[in-house]
Amino acid sequence: MSHVLNQDQQMFQDAVRAWLRANYGWEARSRAIVGDPGFRPDVWQAFAVELGLCGLGFAVEDGGIDASGTDMLAVIEPMGEFAVIEPFIDTLVLAGRLLRTVQGARAKALVGRIVSGDAIVACALGEERTRVDFTRVETLLSGSGGALTLVGRKALVSAAPWATDLLVSARGDSGALALVHLPADAPGITWRPCRTIDGRRAAELTFTATPVPEDAVLPLPDAGGVIDAAIDAAIGAICCEAIGLLSTMLAITVAHTRERRQFGQPLASFQALQHRMADMKIALEKATAATYAAMARLDDQPAARAASISVAKIATGRACKVVGQGAVQLHGGMGMTAELPIGQYFQRATVIERLFGDTDDHILRLDAIDNHGLI
Amino acid sequence: MNTKTMDDRAFRQEVRSFLSEHLPQRLREAPRALLMINHEDQQEWHAILARRGWSVPGWPVEHGGTGWTPAQRHIFDEEMSLARAPMLSPQLNMIGPVLYTFGSDEQREQHLSPLVAGKTLWCQGYSEPGSGSDLASLRTRAVRDGDDYIVEGQKIWTTFAHCADWMFALVRTSNEGRPQAGITFLLIDMNTPGISVRPIISIDGLHHLNEVFFDAVRVPVRNRIGEENRGWDYAKFLLKHERDNIGEIGTLMNHLQLMRRIAASLDTDDGGARGVLWRRDVTAVEAELIALEAMNARRIELAALGREDSSAASMMKIAATELQQRINEITINILGPYVQPLQADLLGTTGDDRLFGPPGTPEAVVNYFFGRALSILGGTNEIQRNLVFRALEQQA
């Protein structure tokens, strides 16, 4: 197991980073966030066509690049560095992993549209009570044959307002979990969209006897296992995003303290502040290493995978806090404004710490896994 | 002791019945997060308190204070918090003491009664783009021209500048000697020509901070507090009050109450294990808050005996702001994914059906994000730690 990128992965990452540096400027990002639709469709097209990123989660025979966990890390880390808001985690990682093993014409057609950049998929999995266990689903899929309906509510579905397609988890009459594919404009869904504090969009979706065509129920023998695996991949992916995001925050903070002078000397000359930045660096290194380790194990058997993902989320959650809060403090008043990058990075770090389970949720999840650790 | 306890009980009852009679339900339900309250609601409540003579309890009686004992003031704060009464403007207890301690008769006459009555709103013009922790390096200039000063420069992070009637500001009137020695304290009418205010959206997504630009703004010399070039002394006096104010136990109690309400309302997927951790977290901060309250009470008693630690205000500022930040952080941990919705978009909407997450979510999220400022404003906590050590060193 490696804790660094190999040469190919490094080249891939450098290419993504160079593209973002050239094409993902702060001004354009800021304009996109406040306008409609709230993201840059041109960027998404470029991800698919120029960079070939939209095949990230899929097998080669489906037009994908069959990426390993570490390949994903190579791509996603720069997305964090540049605070990319486009839904790469929702569509490429989460939906990608949900769809990767599904057979059938409907699923294959959707995969094809994701790879070509024509589909943006939002995954409606979490519900009101969901913290970290996405298999406790109360949304119901009832009926049979040609008369299936969905009833239930999905809380704050990320990127839903941008989506062309939805993947919805539900429990069938037999009690078994199922995954339903619906076009985003399907009838019978009540939408409550909102902007989010980290510059994205989300929506609460209520299904009131939403009609479900028979072939929309994706043929998955173990939907619960597939959902668990996909959620773990998504958690790993936001950790990858976070280590990129936090490394930029730390770099901006160090530069700021070298530049900004108070009491006739640079802030960086005060030992108390140096020590705080040293602690930020240590938290980030730990999160980075734990994330590399977890992404290398993404295809291990479920318990080992889940344990290493929880460890990464715990280390990354702490880094989000230590680096995020430290960066704001060391920027003083400037850290409080949403107009500068540092404030917006902090908003995203604060959200990441609490997405897909916060630090305590993952401590409890880890505790529940037998043989989860060293001793 | 017993008669005192009886008196306190009667006093508590008096406060409680006043609140139940005069605090409108609408104001109890208004979002009460730090600075999230609409200032018109805030001033409306201020005026109600003022009619009862309770808007500035801690001030000397001749300027509108109540003459209450420390125990009574504590009871009052506690009951205000339990009743979910809106907070009053934090500037009230900063400029007020400066006015009644250092203001001219004319200034007191002009400003104190509207301030006590809740008719004027003030903002604080201290920080500048290059002067934060090192406040004495400020560069906004005031040059004497007959009976006026002409003010040129810029202030930043000015809370509520966009709705304030007056600003109290530090300006540079001399470059001679130490930087502290050339600063003057001015009262500036925000309607004076040449003042422009630019909003700054803060990381909570809301607008309460501003930049204020002064372009040849004429301020009458009679609006100067005390002497020219002595402004630093008045500012230090005021900063001490600001530190006292930031450490208001009532605010911490409000935040703790909010945390309890949210923890009680959320049902999660973990079969109760998470609930155990939340109870531990909530109780741990509650214990710290009780200790902080004791620390504050002891400080007040020592001060009455003339034995207050010279860095007591700094210690309280650090302890109170960091505890408040901790409460805010645990509260949004409990909210989990509901930290996401941009609360600014929900302002002006009413009713729980507009909420994402449990009731109290908007306040909790705004409290966390804006609460990061607590360890920055009023002298950063790093500066406060320097002051604590300096005092410790002198005592050694």
PDB file of N, CA and C in Angstrom, chain B residues 275-360:
ATOM      1  N   GLY B 275     -26.660  10.258  21.122  1.00  0.00           N
ATOM      2  CA  GLY B 275     -27.304  11.027  22.178  1.00  0.00           C
ATOM      3  C   GLY B 275     -26.469  11.063  23.453  1.00  0.00           C
ATOM      4  N   VAL B 276     -25.795   9.953  23.760  1.00  0.00           N
ATOM      5  CA  VAL B 276     -24.939   9.895  24.951  1.00  0.00           C
ATOM      6  C   VAL B 276     -23.784  10.880  24.807  1.00  0.00           C
ATOM      7  N   LEU B 277     -23.188  10.912  23.602  1.00  0.00           N
ATOM      8  CA  LEU B 277     -22.074  11.841  23.384  1.00  0.00           C
ATOM      9  C   LEU B 277     -22.551  13.287  23.491  1.00  0.00           C
ATOM     10  N   TRP B 278     -23.739  13.561  22.937  1.00  0.00           N
ATOM     11  CA  TRP B 278     -24.258  14.926  23.018  1.00  0.00           C
ATOM     12  C   TRP B 278     -24.494  15.336  24.450  1.00  0.00           C
ATOM     13  N   ARG B 279     -25.071  14.407  25.239  1.00  0.00           N
ATOM     14  CA  ARG B 279     -25.316  14.766  26.634  1.00  0.00           C
ATOM     15  C   ARG B 279     -24.002  15.057  27.350  1.00  0.00           C
ATOM     16  N   ARG B 280     -22.978  14.255  27.038  1.00  0.00           N
ATOM     17  CA  ARG B 280     -21.673  14.508  27.639  1.00  0.00           C
ATOM     18  C   ARG B 280     -21.179  15.903  27.233  1.00  0.00           C
ATOM     19  N   ASP B 281     -21.275  16.224  25.943  1.00  0.00           N
ATOM     20  CA  ASP B 281     -20.791  17.518  25.457  1.00  0.00           C
ATOM     21  C   ASP B 281     -21.565  18.676  26.081  1.00  0.00           C
ATOM     22  N   VAL B 282     -22.897  18.523  26.108  1.00  0.00           N
ATOM     23  CA  VAL B 282     -23.732  19.606  26.627  1.00  0.00           C
ATOM     24  C   VAL B 282     -23.427  19.817  28.108  1.00  0.00           C
ATOM     25  N   THR B 283     -23.303  18.718  28.855  1.00  0.00           N
ATOM     26  CA  THR B 283     -23.048  18.837  30.294  1.00  0.00           C
ATOM     27  C   THR B 283     -21.651  19.382  30.560  1.00  0.00           C
ATOM     28  N   ALA B 284     -20.699  18.975  29.730  1.00  0.00           N
ATOM     29  CA  ALA B 284     -19.327  19.478  29.923  1.00  0.00           C
ATOM     30  C   ALA B 284     -19.281  20.995  29.744  1.00  0.00           C
ATOM     31  N   VAL B 285     -19.938  21.512  28.719  1.00  0.00           N
ATOM     32  CA  VAL B 285     -19.884  22.973  28.553  1.00  0.00           C
ATOM     33  C   VAL B 285     -20.732  23.671  29.610  1.00  0.00           C
ATOM     34  N   GLU B 286     -21.767  22.999  30.060  1.00  0.00           N
ATOM     35  CA  GLU B 286     -22.571  23.590  31.124  1.00  0.00           C
ATOM     36  C   GLU B 286     -21.724  23.747  32.393  1.00  0.00           C
ATOM     37  N   ALA B 287     -20.936  22.719  32.696  1.00  0.00           N
ATOM     38  CA  ALA B 287     -20.040  22.800  33.861  1.00  0.00           C
ATOM     39  C   ALA B 287     -19.062  23.959  33.695  1.00  0.00           C
ATOM     40  N   GLU B 288     -18.546  24.103  32.489  1.00  0.00           N
ATOM     41  CA  GLU B 288     -17.604  25.204  32.251  1.00  0.00           C
ATOM     42  C   GLU B 288     -18.275  26.556  32.387  1.00  0.00           C
ATOM     43  N   LEU B 289     -19.531  26.619  31.963  1.00  0.00           N
ATOM     44  CA  LEU B 289     -20.249  27.891  32.063  1.00  0.00           C
ATOM     45  C   LEU B 289     -20.512  28.255  33.521  1.00  0.00           C
ATOM     46  N   ILE B 290     -20.830  27.245  34.339  1.00  0.00           N
ATOM     47  CA  ILE B 290     -21.039  27.510  35.766  1.00  0.00           C
ATOM     48  C   ILE B 290     -19.737  28.007  36.395  1.00  0.00           C
ATOM     49  N   ALA B 291     -18.621  27.376  36.001  1.00  0.00           N
ATOM     50  CA  ALA B 291     -17.322  27.812  36.522  1.00  0.00           C
ATOM     51  C   ALA B 291     -17.009  29.244  36.071  1.00  0.00           C
ATOM     52  N   LEU B 292     -17.353  29.542  34.823  1.00  0.00           N
ATOM     53  CA  LEU B 292     -17.100  30.886  34.293  1.00  0.00           C
ATOM     54  C   LEU B 292     -17.924  31.929  35.049  1.00  0.00           C
ATOM     55  N   GLU B 293     -19.148  31.546  35.334  1.00  0.00           N
ATOM     56  CA  GLU B 293     -20.035  32.434  36.077  1.00  0.00           C
ATOM     57  C   GLU B 293     -19.442  32.733  37.456  1.00  0.00           C
ATOM     58  N   ALA B 294     -18.901  31.683  38.080  1.00  0.00           N
ATOM     59  CA  ALA B 294     -18.266  31.855  39.393  1.00  0.00           C
ATOM     60  C   ALA B 294     -17.044  32.756  39.274  1.00  0.00           C
ATOM     61  N   MET B 295     -16.291  32.561  38.190  1.00  0.00           N
ATOM     62  CA  MET B 295     -15.090  33.363  37.955  1.00  0.00           C
ATOM     63  C   MET B 295     -15.476  34.836  37.836  1.00  0.00           C
ATOM     64  N   ASN B 296     -16.586  35.073  37.149  1.00  0.00           N
ATOM     65  CA  ASN B 296     -17.059  36.446  36.972  1.00  0.00           C
ATOM     66  C   ASN B 296     -17.538  37.037  38.301  1.00  0.00           C
ATOM     67  N   ALA B 297     -18.273  36.232  39.063  1.00  0.00           N
ATOM     68  CA  ALA B 297     -18.791  36.714  40.349  1.00  0.00           C
ATOM     69  C   ALA B 297     -17.639  37.040  41.295  1.00  0.00           C
ATOM     70  N   ARG B 298     -16.627  36.166  41.313  1.00  0.00           N
ATOM     71  CA  ARG B 298     -15.472  36.392  42.182  1.00  0.00           C
ATOM     72  C   ARG B 298     -14.712  37.650  41.763  1.00  0.00           C
ATOM     73  N   ARG B 299     -14.604  37.831  40.448  1.00  0.00           N
ATOM     74  CA  ARG B 299     -13.929  39.014  39.937  1.00  0.00           C
ATOM     75  C   ARG B 299     -14.630  40.290  40.412  1.00  0.00           C
ATOM     76  N   ILE B 300     -15.973  40.266  40.357  1.00  0.00           N
ATOM     77  CA  ILE B 300     -16.739  41.451  40.774  1.00  0.00           C
ATOM     78  C   ILE B 300     -16.552  41.705  42.270  1.00  0.00           C
ATOM     79  N   GLU B 301     -16.564  40.624  43.069  1.00  0.00           N
ATOM     80  CA  GLU B 301     -16.369  40.797  44.512  1.00  0.00           C
ATOM     81  C   GLU B 301     -14.970  41.317  44.827  1.00  0.00           C
ATOM     82  N   LEU B 302     -13.965  40.749  44.124  1.00  0.00           N
ATOM     83  CA  LEU B 302     -12.590  41.215  44.347  1.00  0.00           C
ATOM     84  C   LEU B 302     -12.445  42.679  43.944  1.00  0.00           C
ATOM     85  N   ALA B 303     -13.110  43.047  42.827  1.00  0.00           N
ATOM     86  CA  ALA B 303     -13.022  44.434  42.368  1.00  0.00           C
ATOM     87  C   ALA B 303     -13.588  45.377  43.421  1.00  0.00           C
ATOM     88  N   ALA B 304     -14.695  44.951  44.052  1.00  0.00           N
ATOM     89  CA  ALA B 304     -15.304  45.786  45.091  1.00  0.00           C
ATOM     90  C   ALA B 304     -14.351  45.981  46.269  1.00  0.00           C
ATOM     91  N   LEU B 305     -13.482  45.002  46.472  1.00  0.00           N
ATOM     92  CA  LEU B 305     -12.500  45.097  47.566  1.00  0.00           C
ATOM     93  C   LEU B 305     -11.204  45.757  47.105  1.00  0.00           C
ATOM     94  N   GLY B 306     -11.171  46.148  45.821  1.00  0.00           N
ATOM     95  CA  GLY B 306      -9.951  46.749  45.286  1.00  0.00           C
ATOM     96  C   GLY B 306      -8.841  45.748  45.058  1.00  0.00           C
ATOM     97  N   ARG B 307      -9.185  44.482  44.920  1.00  0.00           N
ATOM     98  CA  ARG B 307      -8.142  43.458  44.776  1.00  0.00           C
ATOM     99  C   ARG B 307      -8.218  42.736  43.436  1.00  0.00           C
ATOM    100  N   GLU B 308      -8.872  43.349  42.470  1.00  0.00           N
ATOM    101  CA  GLU B 308      -9.052  42.677  41.178  1.00  0.00           C
ATOM    102  C   GLU B 308      -7.705  42.464  40.487  1.00  0.00           C
ATOM    103  N   ASP B 309      -7.529  41.315  39.898  1.00  0.00           N
ATOM    104  CA  ASP B 309      -6.332  41.045  39.110  1.00  0.00           C
ATOM    105  C   ASP B 309      -6.300  42.026  37.946  1.00  0.00           C
ATOM    106  N   SER B 310      -5.115  42.575  37.651  1.00  0.00           N
ATOM    107  CA  SER B 310      -5.075  43.606  36.623  1.00  0.00           C
ATOM    108  C   SER B 310      -5.407  43.048  35.239  1.00  0.00           C
ATOM    109  N   SER B 311      -5.315  41.730  35.062  1.00  0.00           N
ATOM    110  CA  SER B 311      -5.667  41.175  33.754  1.00  0.00           C
ATOM    111  C   SER B 311      -6.997  40.424  33.801  1.00  0.00           C
ATOM    112  N   ALA B 312      -7.824  40.725  34.809  1.00  0.00           N
ATOM    113  CA  ALA B 312      -9.081  39.978  34.967  1.00  0.00           C
ATOM    114  C   ALA B 312      -9.976  40.088  33.728  1.00  0.00           C
ATOM    115  N   ALA B 313     -10.042  41.298  33.148  1.00  0.00           N
ATOM    116  CA  ALA B 313     -10.917  41.476  31.989  1.00  0.00           C
ATOM    117  C   ALA B 313     -10.404  40.641  30.815  1.00  0.00           C
ATOM    118  N   SER B 314      -9.090  40.586  30.652  1.00  0.00           N
ATOM    119  CA  SER B 314      -8.518  39.781  29.565  1.00  0.00           C
ATOM    120  C   SER B 314      -8.795  38.296  29.780  1.00  0.00           C
ATOM    121  N   MET B 315      -8.648  37.853  31.031  1.00  0.00           N
ATOM    122  CA  MET B 315      -8.897  36.427  31.312  1.00  0.00           C
ATOM    123  C   MET B 315     -10.351  36.074  31.027  1.00  0.00           C
ATOM    124  N   MET B 316     -11.256  36.962  31.439  1.00  0.00           N
ATOM    125  CA  MET B 316     -12.675  36.710  31.181  1.00  0.00           C
ATOM    126  C   MET B 316     -12.957  36.694  29.686  1.00  0.00           C
ATOM    127  N   LYS B 317     -12.309  37.619  28.965  1.00  0.00           N
ATOM    128  CA  LYS B 317     -12.567  37.694  27.519  1.00  0.00           C
ATOM    129  C   LYS B 317     -12.157  36.369  26.859  1.00  0.00           C
ATOM    130  N   ILE B 318     -10.973  35.883  27.209  1.00  0.00           N
ATOM    131  CA  ILE B 318     -10.500  34.629  26.604  1.00  0.00           C
ATOM    132  C   ILE B 318     -11.426  33.478  26.986  1.00  0.00           C
ATOM    133  N   ALA B 319     -11.698  33.364  28.298  1.00  0.00           N
ATOM    134  CA  ALA B 319     -12.485  32.218  28.767  1.00  0.00           C
ATOM    135  C   ALA B 319     -13.894  32.235  28.178  1.00  0.00           C
ATOM    136  N   ALA B 320     -14.511  33.412  28.158  1.00  0.00           N
ATOM    137  CA  ALA B 320     -15.903  33.490  27.713  1.00  0.00           C
ATOM    138  C   ALA B 320     -16.020  33.306  26.206  1.00  0.00           C
ATOM    139  N   THR B 321     -15.130  33.943  25.448  1.00  0.00           N
ATOM    140  CA  THR B 321     -15.258  33.837  23.984  1.00  0.00           C
ATOM    141  C   THR B 321     -14.948  32.420  23.530  1.00  0.00           C
ATOM    142  N   GLU B 322     -13.967  31.786  24.146  1.00  0.00           N
ATOM    143  CA  GLU B 322     -13.609  30.444  23.694  1.00  0.00           C
ATOM    144  C   GLU B 322     -14.666  29.420  24.117  1.00  0.00           C
ATOM    145  N   LEU B 323     -15.297  29.664  25.260  1.00  0.00           N
ATOM    146  CA  LEU B 323     -16.392  28.774  25.648  1.00  0.00           C
ATOM    147  C   LEU B 323     -17.576  28.957  24.697  1.00  0.00           C
ATOM    148  N   GLN B 324     -17.853  30.212  24.365  1.00  0.00           N
ATOM    149  CA  GLN B 324     -18.956  30.467  23.436  1.00  0.00           C
ATOM    150  C   GLN B 324     -18.693  29.803  22.082  1.00  0.00           C
ATOM    151  N   GLN B 325     -17.463  29.901  21.611  1.00  0.00           N
ATOM    152  CA  GLN B 325     -17.128  29.250  20.333  1.00  0.00           C
ATOM    153  C   GLN B 325     -17.286  27.736  20.430  1.00  0.00           C
ATOM    154  N   ARG B 326     -16.934  27.197  21.587  1.00  0.00           N
ATOM    155  CA  ARG B 326     -17.056  25.743  21.775  1.00  0.00           C
ATOM    156  C   ARG B 326     -18.541  25.329  21.764  1.00  0.00           C
ATOM    157  N   ILE B 327     -19.369  26.108  22.461  1.00  0.00           N
ATOM    158  CA  ILE B 327     -20.810  25.819  22.465  1.00  0.00           C
ATOM    159  C   ILE B 327     -21.344  25.872  21.037  1.00  0.00           C
ATOM    160  N   ASN B 328     -20.956  26.906  20.308  1.00  0.00           N
ATOM    161  CA  ASN B 328     -21.439  27.064  18.935  1.00  0.00           C
ATOM    162  C   ASN B 328     -21.001  25.894  18.063  1.00  0.00           C
ATOM    163  N   GLU B 329     -19.784  25.438  18.275  1.00  0.00           N
ATOM    164  CA  GLU B 329     -19.248  24.352  17.456  1.00  0.00           C
ATOM    165  C   GLU B 329     -19.980  23.043  17.744  1.00  0.00           C
ATOM    166  N   ILE B 330     -20.189  22.747  19.020  1.00  0.00           N
ATOM    167  CA  ILE B 330     -20.906  21.510  19.357  1.00  0.00           C
ATOM    168  C   ILE B 330     -22.328  21.570  18.802  1.00  0.00           C
ATOM    169  N   THR B 331     -22.924  22.759  18.848  1.00  0.00           N
ATOM    170  CA  THR B 331     -24.300  22.885  18.352  1.00  0.00           C
ATOM    171  C   THR B 331     -24.372  22.534  16.865  1.00  0.00           C
ATOM    172  N   ILE B 332     -23.419  23.006  16.075  1.00  0.00           N
ATOM    173  CA  ILE B 332     -23.506  22.647  14.647  1.00  0.00           C
ATOM    174  C   ILE B 332     -23.037  21.210  14.403  1.00  0.00           C
ATOM    175  N   ASN B 333     -22.260  20.640  15.319  1.00  0.00           N
ATOM    176  CA  ASN B 333     -21.978  19.204  15.188  1.00  0.00           C
ATOM    177  C   ASN B 333     -23.276  18.417  15.317  1.00  0.00           C
ATOM    178  N   ILE B 334     -24.125  18.861  16.250  1.00  0.00           N
ATOM    179  CA  ILE B 334     -25.411  18.191  16.442  1.00  0.00           C
ATOM    180  C   ILE B 334     -26.264  18.353  15.179  1.00  0.00           C
ATOM    181  N   LEU B 335     -26.201  19.530  14.567  1.00  0.00           N
ATOM    182  CA  LEU B 335     -26.970  19.747  13.331  1.00  0.00           C
ATOM    183  C   LEU B 335     -26.468  18.895  12.170  1.00  0.00           C
ATOM    184  N   GLY B 336     -25.178  18.564  12.194  1.00  0.00           N
ATOM    185  CA  GLY B 336     -24.620  17.738  11.119  1.00  0.00           C
ATOM    186  C   GLY B 336     -24.855  18.369   9.760  1.00  0.00           C
ATOM    187  N   PRO B 337     -25.487  17.621   8.816  1.00  0.00           N
ATOM    188  CA  PRO B 337     -25.632  18.142   7.453  1.00  0.00           C
ATOM    189  C   PRO B 337     -26.506  19.395   7.360  1.00  0.00           C
ATOM    190  N   TYR B 338     -27.303  19.694   8.398  1.00  0.00           N
ATOM    191  CA  TYR B 338     -28.169  20.878   8.330  1.00  0.00           C
ATOM    192  C   TYR B 338     -27.394  22.182   8.487  1.00  0.00           C
ATOM    193  N   VAL B 339     -26.068  22.068   8.610  1.00  0.00           N
ATOM    194  CA  VAL B 339     -25.251  23.273   8.613  1.00  0.00           C
ATOM    195  C   VAL B 339     -25.239  23.917   7.225  1.00  0.00           C
ATOM    196  N   GLN B 340     -25.678  23.177   6.209  1.00  0.00           N
ATOM    197  CA  GLN B 340     -25.480  23.635   4.827  1.00  0.00           C
ATOM    198  C   GLN B 340     -26.334  24.808   4.329  1.00  0.00           C
ATOM    199  N   PRO B 341     -27.648  24.822   4.527  1.00  0.00           N
ATOM    200  CA  PRO B 341     -28.428  25.878   3.867  1.00  0.00           C
ATOM    201  C   PRO B 341     -27.946  27.288   4.198  1.00  0.00           C
ATOM    202  N   LEU B 342     -27.935  28.141   3.197  1.00  0.00           N
ATOM    203  CA  LEU B 342     -27.504  29.523   3.374  1.00  0.00           C
ATOM    204  C   LEU B 342     -28.605  30.280   4.087  1.00  0.00           C
ATOM    205  N   GLN B 343     -28.373  30.595   5.357  1.00  0.00           N
ATOM    206  CA  GLN B 343     -29.446  31.164   6.183  1.00  0.00           C
ATOM    207  C   GLN B 343     -29.855  32.552   5.720  1.00  0.00           C
ATOM    208  N   ALA B 344     -28.944  33.278   5.068  1.00  0.00           N
ATOM    209  CA  ALA B 344     -29.286  34.622   4.596  1.00  0.00           C
ATOM    210  C   ALA B 344     -30.511  34.580   3.693  1.00  0.00           C
ATOM    211  N   ASP B 345     -30.659  33.496   2.931  1.00  0.00           N
ATOM    212  CA  ASP B 345     -31.799  33.387   2.023  1.00  0.00           C
ATOM    213  C   ASP B 345     -33.111  33.153   2.765  1.00  0.00           C
ATOM    214  N   LEU B 346     -33.024  32.747   4.026  1.00  0.00           N
ATOM    215  CA  LEU B 346     -34.236  32.463   4.791  1.00  0.00           C
ATOM    216  C   LEU B 346     -34.692  33.663   5.609  1.00  0.00           C
ATOM    217  N   LEU B 347     -33.858  34.723   5.632  1.00  0.00           N
ATOM    218  CA  LEU B 347     -34.235  35.910   6.398  1.00  0.00           C
ATOM    219  C   LEU B 347     -35.488  36.523   5.806  1.00  0.00           C
ATOM    220  N   GLY B 348     -36.347  37.020   6.652  1.00  0.00           N
ATOM    221  CA  GLY B 348     -37.564  37.644   6.155  1.00  0.00           C
ATOM    222  C   GLY B 348     -38.662  36.633   5.904  1.00  0.00           C
ATOM    223  N   THR B 349     -38.318  35.351   5.886  1.00  0.00           N
ATOM    224  CA  THR B 349     -39.365  34.342   5.805  1.00  0.00           C
ATOM    225  C   THR B 349     -39.762  34.002   7.236  1.00  0.00           C
ATOM    226  N   THR B 350     -40.959  33.517   7.410  1.00  0.00           N
ATOM    227  CA  THR B 350     -41.382  33.211   8.785  1.00  0.00           C
ATOM    228  C   THR B 350     -41.907  31.787   8.865  1.00  0.00           C
ATOM    229  N   GLY B 351     -41.936  31.304  10.080  1.00  0.00           N
ATOM    230  CA  GLY B 351     -42.555  30.006  10.310  1.00  0.00           C
ATOM    231  C   GLY B 351     -41.564  28.872  10.128  1.00  0.00           C
ATOM    232  N   ASP B 352     -41.774  27.813  10.870  1.00  0.00           N
ATOM    233  CA  ASP B 352     -40.853  26.685  10.837  1.00  0.00           C
ATOM    234  C   ASP B 352     -40.879  25.953   9.506  1.00  0.00           C
ATOM    235  N   ASP B 353     -41.942  26.152   8.703  1.00  0.00           N
ATOM    236  CA  ASP B 353     -41.997  25.408   7.443  1.00  0.00           C
ATOM    237  C   ASP B 353     -40.952  25.906   6.453  1.00  0.00           C
ATOM    238  N   ARG B 354     -40.317  27.052   6.757  1.00  0.00           N
ATOM    239  CA  ARG B 354     -39.247  27.518   5.885  1.00  0.00           C
ATOM    240  C   ARG B 354     -37.899  26.944   6.310  1.00  0.00           C
ATOM    241  N   LEU B 355     -37.875  26.238   7.414  1.00  0.00           N
ATOM    242  CA  LEU B 355     -36.602  25.770   7.946  1.00  0.00           C
ATOM    243  C   LEU B 355     -36.134  24.499   7.259  1.00  0.00           C
ATOM    244  N   PHE B 356     -34.845  24.380   7.111  1.00  0.00           N
ATOM    245  CA  PHE B 356     -34.223  23.092   6.854  1.00  0.00           C
ATOM    246  C   PHE B 356     -33.573  22.722   8.174  1.00  0.00           C
ATOM    247  N   GLY B 357     -33.890  21.580   8.724  1.00  0.00           N
ATOM    248  CA  GLY B 357     -33.342  21.225  10.022  1.00  0.00           C
ATOM    249  C   GLY B 357     -34.275  21.671  11.129  1.00  0.00           C
ATOM    250  N   PRO B 358     -33.932  21.355  12.386  1.00  0.00           N
ATOM    251  CA  PRO B 358     -34.825  21.647  13.510  1.00  0.00           C
ATOM    252  C   PRO B 358     -34.919  23.149  13.782  1.00  0.00           C
ATOM    253  N   PRO B 359     -35.988  23.584  14.497  1.00  0.00           N
ATOM    254  CA  PRO B 359     -36.067  24.989  14.892  1.00  0.00           C
ATOM    255  C   PRO B 359     -34.790  25.402  15.617  1.00  0.00           C
ATOM    256  N   GLY B 360     -34.334  26.619  15.352  1.00  0.00           N
ATOM    257  CA  GLY B 360     -33.081  27.074  15.959  1.00  0.00           C
ATOM    258  C   GLY B 360     -31.889  26.920  15.027  1.00  0.00           C
TER     259      GLY B 360
END
